[in-house]
mmCIF file of C-alpha atoms and ligand atoms in Angstrom:
data_model
loop_
_atom_site.group_PDB
_atom_site.id
_atom_site.type_symbol
_atom_site.label_atom_id
_atom_site.label_comp_id
_atom_site.label_asym_id
_atom_site.label_seq_id
_atom_site.Cartn_x
_atom_site.Cartn_y
_atom_site.Cartn_z
ATOM 1 C CA MET A 1 -53.744 -135.424 44.659
ATOM 2 C CA ILE A 2 -50.763 -134.167 46.646
ATOM 3 C CA GLY A 3 -51.030 -133.937 50.405
ATOM 4 C CA PHE A 4 -48.711 -131.922 52.613
ATOM 5 C CA PRO A 5 -46.165 -132.937 53.654
ATOM 6 C CA TYR A 6 -45.998 -135.303 50.702
ATOM 7 C CA THR A 7 -43.612 -137.831 49.250
ATOM 8 C CA SER A 8 -43.364 -138.785 45.619
ATOM 9 C CA ALA A 9 -40.864 -140.437 43.321
ATOM 10 C CA ASP A 10 -38.957 -138.376 40.772
ATOM 11 C CA LYS A 11 -38.156 -139.632 37.273
ATOM 12 C CA TYR A 12 -35.128 -141.500 38.672
ATOM 13 C CA GLY A 13 -37.267 -143.277 41.254
ATOM 14 C CA ARG A 14 -35.840 -141.254 44.114
ATOM 15 C CA THR A 15 -38.221 -140.351 46.880
ATOM 16 C CA MET A 16 -38.668 -136.608 47.309
ATOM 17 C CA SER A 17 -39.917 -135.528 50.688
ATOM 18 C CA SER A 18 -41.018 -132.060 51.701
ATOM 19 C CA SER A 19 -39.662 -132.661 55.204
ATOM 20 C CA ASP A 20 -36.059 -133.230 54.013
ATOM 21 C CA LEU A 21 -34.359 -129.918 54.747
ATOM 22 C CA SER A 22 -30.764 -131.070 54.474
ATOM 23 C CA PRO A 23 -28.364 -128.673 52.707
ATOM 24 C CA ALA A 24 -28.202 -131.101 49.761
ATOM 25 C CA SER A 25 -32.017 -131.167 49.419
ATOM 26 C CA LEU A 26 -32.274 -127.429 49.784
ATOM 27 C CA ARG A 27 -29.565 -126.900 47.138
ATOM 28 C CA GLU A 28 -31.482 -129.229 44.825
ATOM 29 C CA ALA A 29 -34.775 -127.465 45.548
ATOM 30 C CA PHE A 30 -33.310 -123.967 45.105
ATOM 31 C CA GLY A 31 -31.652 -125.173 41.882
ATOM 32 C CA CYS A 32 -35.088 -125.778 40.364
ATOM 33 C CA PHE A 33 -35.547 -122.009 40.239
ATOM 34 C CA PRO A 34 -34.056 -120.786 36.934
ATOM 35 C CA ILE A 35 -31.919 -117.707 37.502
ATOM 36 C CA GLY A 36 -29.136 -115.652 35.944
ATOM 37 C CA VAL A 37 -25.518 -115.471 37.057
ATOM 38 C CA VAL A 38 -23.569 -112.262 37.690
ATOM 39 C CA ALA A 39 -19.957 -111.419 38.362
ATOM 40 C CA ILE A 40 -19.419 -109.128 41.350
ATOM 41 C CA ALA A 41 -16.003 -107.575 41.060
ATOM 42 C CA ALA A 42 -13.633 -104.744 41.874
ATOM 43 C CA GLU A 43 -10.018 -103.837 41.486
ATOM 44 C CA VAL A 44 -8.238 -103.813 44.825
ATOM 45 C CA ASP A 45 -4.660 -102.438 44.924
ATOM 46 C CA GLY A 46 -4.221 -103.397 41.265
ATOM 47 C CA ASP A 47 -5.623 -106.932 41.752
ATOM 48 C CA LYS A 48 -8.902 -108.142 40.296
ATOM 49 C CA VAL A 49 -11.158 -109.533 43.039
ATOM 50 C CA GLY A 50 -14.576 -111.054 42.508
ATOM 51 C CA LEU A 51 -16.903 -114.012 42.461
ATOM 52 C CA ALA A 52 -19.848 -115.515 40.594
ATOM 53 C CA ALA A 53 -23.287 -115.138 42.182
ATOM 54 C CA SER A 54 -26.641 -116.643 41.227
ATOM 55 C CA THR A 55 -28.572 -114.910 44.013
ATOM 56 C CA PHE A 56 -28.712 -111.570 42.208
ATOM 57 C CA VAL A 57 -32.177 -109.963 42.379
ATOM 58 C CA PRO A 58 -33.436 -106.564 41.162
ATOM 59 C CA VAL A 59 -34.997 -104.833 44.202
ATOM 60 C CA SER A 60 -36.154 -101.229 43.687
ATOM 61 C CA LEU A 61 -36.550 -98.617 40.941
ATOM 62 C CA ASN A 62 -36.689 -95.579 43.211
ATOM 63 C CA PRO A 63 -34.132 -95.565 44.677
ATOM 64 C CA PRO A 64 -32.395 -97.930 42.221
ATOM 65 C CA LEU A 65 -31.388 -101.025 44.218
ATOM 66 C CA VAL A 66 -30.361 -104.601 43.540
ATOM 67 C CA SER A 67 -29.285 -107.358 45.918
ATOM 68 C CA PHE A 68 -27.426 -110.626 46.148
ATOM 69 C CA CYS A 69 -26.636 -113.038 48.985
ATOM 70 C CA ILE A 70 -23.085 -113.732 50.118
ATOM 71 C CA GLN A 71 -22.225 -116.806 52.151
ATOM 72 C CA ASN A 72 -20.885 -115.827 55.578
ATOM 73 C CA SER A 73 -17.949 -118.207 55.127
ATOM 74 C CA SER A 74 -16.722 -116.370 52.006
ATOM 75 C CA THR A 75 -13.030 -115.463 52.095
ATOM 76 C CA THR A 76 -13.460 -113.151 49.101
ATOM 77 C CA TRP A 77 -16.212 -110.975 50.548
ATOM 78 C CA PRO A 78 -13.998 -109.399 53.260
ATOM 79 C CA LYS A 79 -11.867 -107.985 50.419
ATOM 80 C CA LEU A 80 -14.925 -106.420 48.751
ATOM 81 C CA LYS A 81 -17.213 -105.361 51.562
ATOM 82 C CA ASP A 82 -15.555 -102.041 52.444
ATOM 83 C CA LEU A 83 -14.894 -100.813 48.903
ATOM 84 C CA PRO A 84 -16.587 -97.666 47.569
ATOM 85 C CA ALA A 85 -17.808 -99.421 44.409
ATOM 86 C CA LEU A 86 -18.574 -102.896 43.092
ATOM 87 C CA GLY A 87 -19.161 -103.797 39.457
ATOM 88 C CA ILE A 88 -21.910 -106.231 38.535
ATOM 89 C CA SER A 89 -21.739 -107.880 35.119
ATOM 90 C CA VAL A 90 -24.693 -110.041 34.076
ATOM 91 C CA LEU A 91 -23.199 -113.067 32.307
ATOM 92 C CA GLY A 92 -24.329 -114.019 28.810
ATOM 93 C CA GLU A 93 -24.891 -117.387 27.141
ATOM 94 C CA ALA A 94 -21.227 -117.646 26.142
ATOM 95 C CA HIS A 95 -20.021 -117.381 29.726
ATOM 96 C CA ASN A 96 -20.320 -120.969 30.984
ATOM 97 C CA ASP A 97 -16.566 -121.231 31.452
ATOM 98 C CA ALA A 98 -16.383 -117.725 32.921
ATOM 99 C CA ALA A 99 -19.027 -118.586 35.532
ATOM 100 C CA ARG A 100 -16.975 -121.545 36.748
ATOM 101 C CA THR A 101 -13.695 -119.619 36.584
ATOM 102 C CA LEU A 102 -15.204 -116.770 38.609
ATOM 103 C CA ALA A 103 -16.152 -119.276 41.305
ATOM 104 C CA ALA A 104 -12.824 -121.159 41.379
ATOM 105 C CA LYS A 105 -11.235 -121.720 44.776
ATOM 106 C CA ALA A 106 -7.730 -121.245 43.331
ATOM 107 C CA GLY A 107 -6.120 -119.510 40.375
ATOM 108 C CA ASP A 108 -6.969 -116.405 38.392
ATOM 109 C CA ARG A 109 -10.737 -115.889 38.599
ATOM 110 C CA PHE A 110 -10.614 -113.598 35.552
ATOM 111 C CA ALA A 111 -8.531 -115.856 33.291
ATOM 112 C CA GLY A 112 -9.632 -115.594 29.658
ATOM 113 C CA MET A 113 -11.885 -112.613 30.370
ATOM 114 C CA GLU A 114 -11.500 -109.111 28.994
ATOM 115 C CA THR A 115 -12.165 -106.710 31.841
ATOM 116 C CA GLU A 116 -12.567 -102.982 32.332
ATOM 117 C CA SER A 117 -12.062 -101.120 35.587
ATOM 118 C CA ARG A 118 -13.555 -97.746 36.421
ATOM 119 C CA THR A 119 -11.889 -95.009 38.464
ATOM 120 C CA SER A 120 -14.315 -95.948 41.265
ATOM 121 C CA GLY A 121 -12.676 -99.388 41.410
ATOM 122 C CA ALA A 122 -15.720 -101.190 39.982
ATOM 123 C CA LEU A 123 -14.599 -103.964 37.616
ATOM 124 C CA PHE A 124 -16.624 -105.224 34.643
ATOM 125 C CA ILE A 125 -16.380 -108.115 32.182
ATOM 126 C CA HIS A 126 -16.655 -107.385 28.474
ATOM 127 C CA GLY A 127 -19.207 -109.292 26.399
ATOM 128 C CA THR A 128 -21.734 -109.493 29.238
ATOM 129 C CA ASN A 129 -25.236 -108.121 28.794
ATOM 130 C CA VAL A 130 -25.595 -105.559 31.590
ATOM 131 C CA TRP A 131 -23.112 -103.638 33.731
ATOM 132 C CA LEU A 132 -24.259 -102.059 36.983
ATOM 133 C CA GLU A 133 -21.912 -99.818 38.928
ATOM 134 C CA THR A 134 -22.973 -100.097 42.552
ATOM 135 C CA SER A 135 -22.132 -99.306 46.154
ATOM 136 C CA ILE A 136 -23.217 -101.186 49.267
ATOM 137 C CA ALA A 137 -26.359 -99.641 50.765
ATOM 138 C CA GLN A 138 -27.384 -102.212 53.381
ATOM 139 C CA LEU A 139 -26.320 -105.553 54.829
ATOM 140 C CA VAL A 140 -29.081 -107.799 56.166
ATOM 141 C CA PRO A 141 -28.112 -110.929 58.153
ATOM 142 C CA ALA A 142 -29.997 -113.951 56.812
ATOM 143 C CA GLY A 143 -28.999 -117.344 58.196
ATOM 144 C CA ASP A 144 -25.670 -118.553 56.847
ATOM 145 C CA HIS A 145 -25.748 -115.768 54.224
ATOM 146 C CA THR A 146 -25.941 -111.974 54.280
ATOM 147 C CA ILE A 147 -28.257 -110.120 51.929
ATOM 148 C CA VAL A 148 -26.213 -107.349 50.330
ATOM 149 C CA VAL A 149 -28.359 -104.465 49.075
ATOM 150 C CA LEU A 150 -26.565 -102.364 46.472
ATOM 151 C CA ALA A 151 -27.361 -98.864 45.209
ATOM 152 C CA ILE A 152 -26.894 -98.419 41.449
ATOM 153 C CA SER A 153 -24.950 -95.368 40.244
ATOM 154 C CA ASP A 154 -24.506 -96.260 36.560
ATOM 155 C CA ILE A 155 -25.885 -98.712 33.969
ATOM 156 C CA VAL A 156 -24.551 -100.006 30.651
ATOM 157 C CA ILE A 157 -26.893 -102.281 28.666
ATOM 158 C CA ASN A 158 -25.762 -104.483 25.789
ATOM 159 C CA PRO A 159 -29.046 -105.948 24.486
ATOM 160 C CA ASP A 160 -27.316 -107.966 21.751
ATOM 161 C CA VAL A 161 -25.856 -110.411 24.282
ATOM 162 C CA ALA A 162 -28.183 -113.357 24.907
ATOM 163 C CA PRO A 163 -28.600 -114.295 28.586
ATOM 164 C CA MET A 164 -27.411 -117.363 30.433
ATOM 165 C CA VAL A 165 -29.799 -119.255 32.707
ATOM 166 C CA PHE A 166 -28.536 -121.329 35.657
ATOM 167 C CA HIS A 167 -30.908 -124.200 36.336
ATOM 168 C CA ARG A 168 -30.338 -127.456 38.251
ATOM 169 C CA SER A 169 -26.554 -126.924 38.293
ATOM 170 C CA GLU A 170 -26.361 -126.372 34.545
ATOM 171 C CA PHE A 171 -25.746 -123.262 32.506
ATOM 172 C CA ARG A 172 -28.425 -123.121 29.815
ATOM 173 C CA ARG A 173 -29.346 -120.784 26.985
ATOM 174 C CA LEU A 174 -32.840 -119.560 26.177
ATOM 175 C CA GLU A 175 -34.455 -120.983 23.047
ATOM 176 C CA ALA A 176 -34.727 -118.248 20.403
HETATM 177 C C1 FMN B 201 -23.151 -120.524 39.408
HETATM 178 C C2 FMN B 201 -22.607 -120.098 40.757
HETATM 179 C C3 FMN B 201 -23.342 -119.251 41.553
HETATM 180 C C4 FMN B 201 -22.867 -118.833 42.797
HETATM 181 N N1 FMN B 201 -23.613 -117.998 43.546
HETATM 182 C C5 FMN B 201 -23.145 -117.573 44.739
HETATM 183 C C6 FMN B 201 -23.900 -116.645 45.509
HETATM 184 O O1 FMN B 201 -24.975 -116.205 45.094
HETATM 185 N N2 FMN B 201 -23.396 -116.264 46.711
HETATM 186 C C7 FMN B 201 -22.192 -116.726 47.186
HETATM 187 O O2 FMN B 201 -21.795 -116.340 48.291
HETATM 188 N N3 FMN B 201 -21.448 -117.592 46.459
HETATM 189 C C8 FMN B 201 -21.887 -118.004 45.252
HETATM 190 N N4 FMN B 201 -21.133 -118.854 44.496
HETATM 191 C C9 FMN B 201 -19.791 -119.228 44.988
HETATM 192 C C10 FMN B 201 -18.770 -118.120 44.647
HETATM 193 O O3 FMN B 201 -18.794 -117.815 43.275
HETATM 194 C C11 FMN B 201 -17.339 -118.564 44.970
HETATM 195 O O4 FMN B 201 -17.124 -119.870 44.495
HETATM 196 C C12 FMN B 201 -17.076 -118.572 46.440
HETATM 197 O O5 FMN B 201 -17.311 -117.288 46.963
HETATM 198 C C13 FMN B 201 -15.611 -118.972 46.649
HETATM 199 O O6 FMN B 201 -15.253 -118.933 47.994
HETATM 200 P P1 FMN B 201 -14.517 -117.663 48.639
HETATM 201 O O7 FMN B 201 -15.557 -116.584 48.771
HETATM 202 O O8 FMN B 201 -14.067 -118.167 49.965
HETATM 203 O O9 FMN B 201 -13.403 -117.247 47.719
HETATM 204 C C14 FMN B 201 -21.599 -119.291 43.258
HETATM 205 C C15 FMN B 201 -20.848 -120.162 42.450
HETATM 206 C C16 FMN B 201 -21.353 -120.548 41.201
HETATM 207 C C17 FMN B 201 -20.537 -121.476 40.336
#
């Protein structure tokens, strides 16, 4: 029987405690939740700007809304936050390298990726399984992140692309 708060040993013999709320523990705990990864991107003065995000969540059908969380320390977000449109590309199972490239601190975040930009400025990655053209509807402060609520203006679905699942710091594919 598990009490609360509880401690137990994991398969490596490490003690897991429910009262350990360090950033490392929280990252490990949050990482147990399997989730997809998206690219959030736009073209800004001819440059491709974007990042990888695993906090993407569908929010509402009517009106059509999605959200993701951006860390308040992001140096990329200030370049995106005032744009009229942001492209969201849901990464597929072949995008392990792309996910890391899109999160790189230095270098071309779109290296090796075929992209498409819309007249709105929204930027998409080819070979991904869903494209959502969006605009920022609401910003909600939430601790060291901000919840960005986005209104969807257009959708492209490519059902033939199998999804990628981010789980415990690894990019995994679903079993067929
Ligand atoms: C799989 C993965 C998921 C990520 N998810 C998020 C996220 O949801 N929110 C966020 O702010 N950063 C996230 N990041 C970090 C950004 O992709 C990027 O590395 C970071 O914004 C870089 O710092 P900068 O914004 O100062 O350029 C993620 C990185 C990876 C590899």
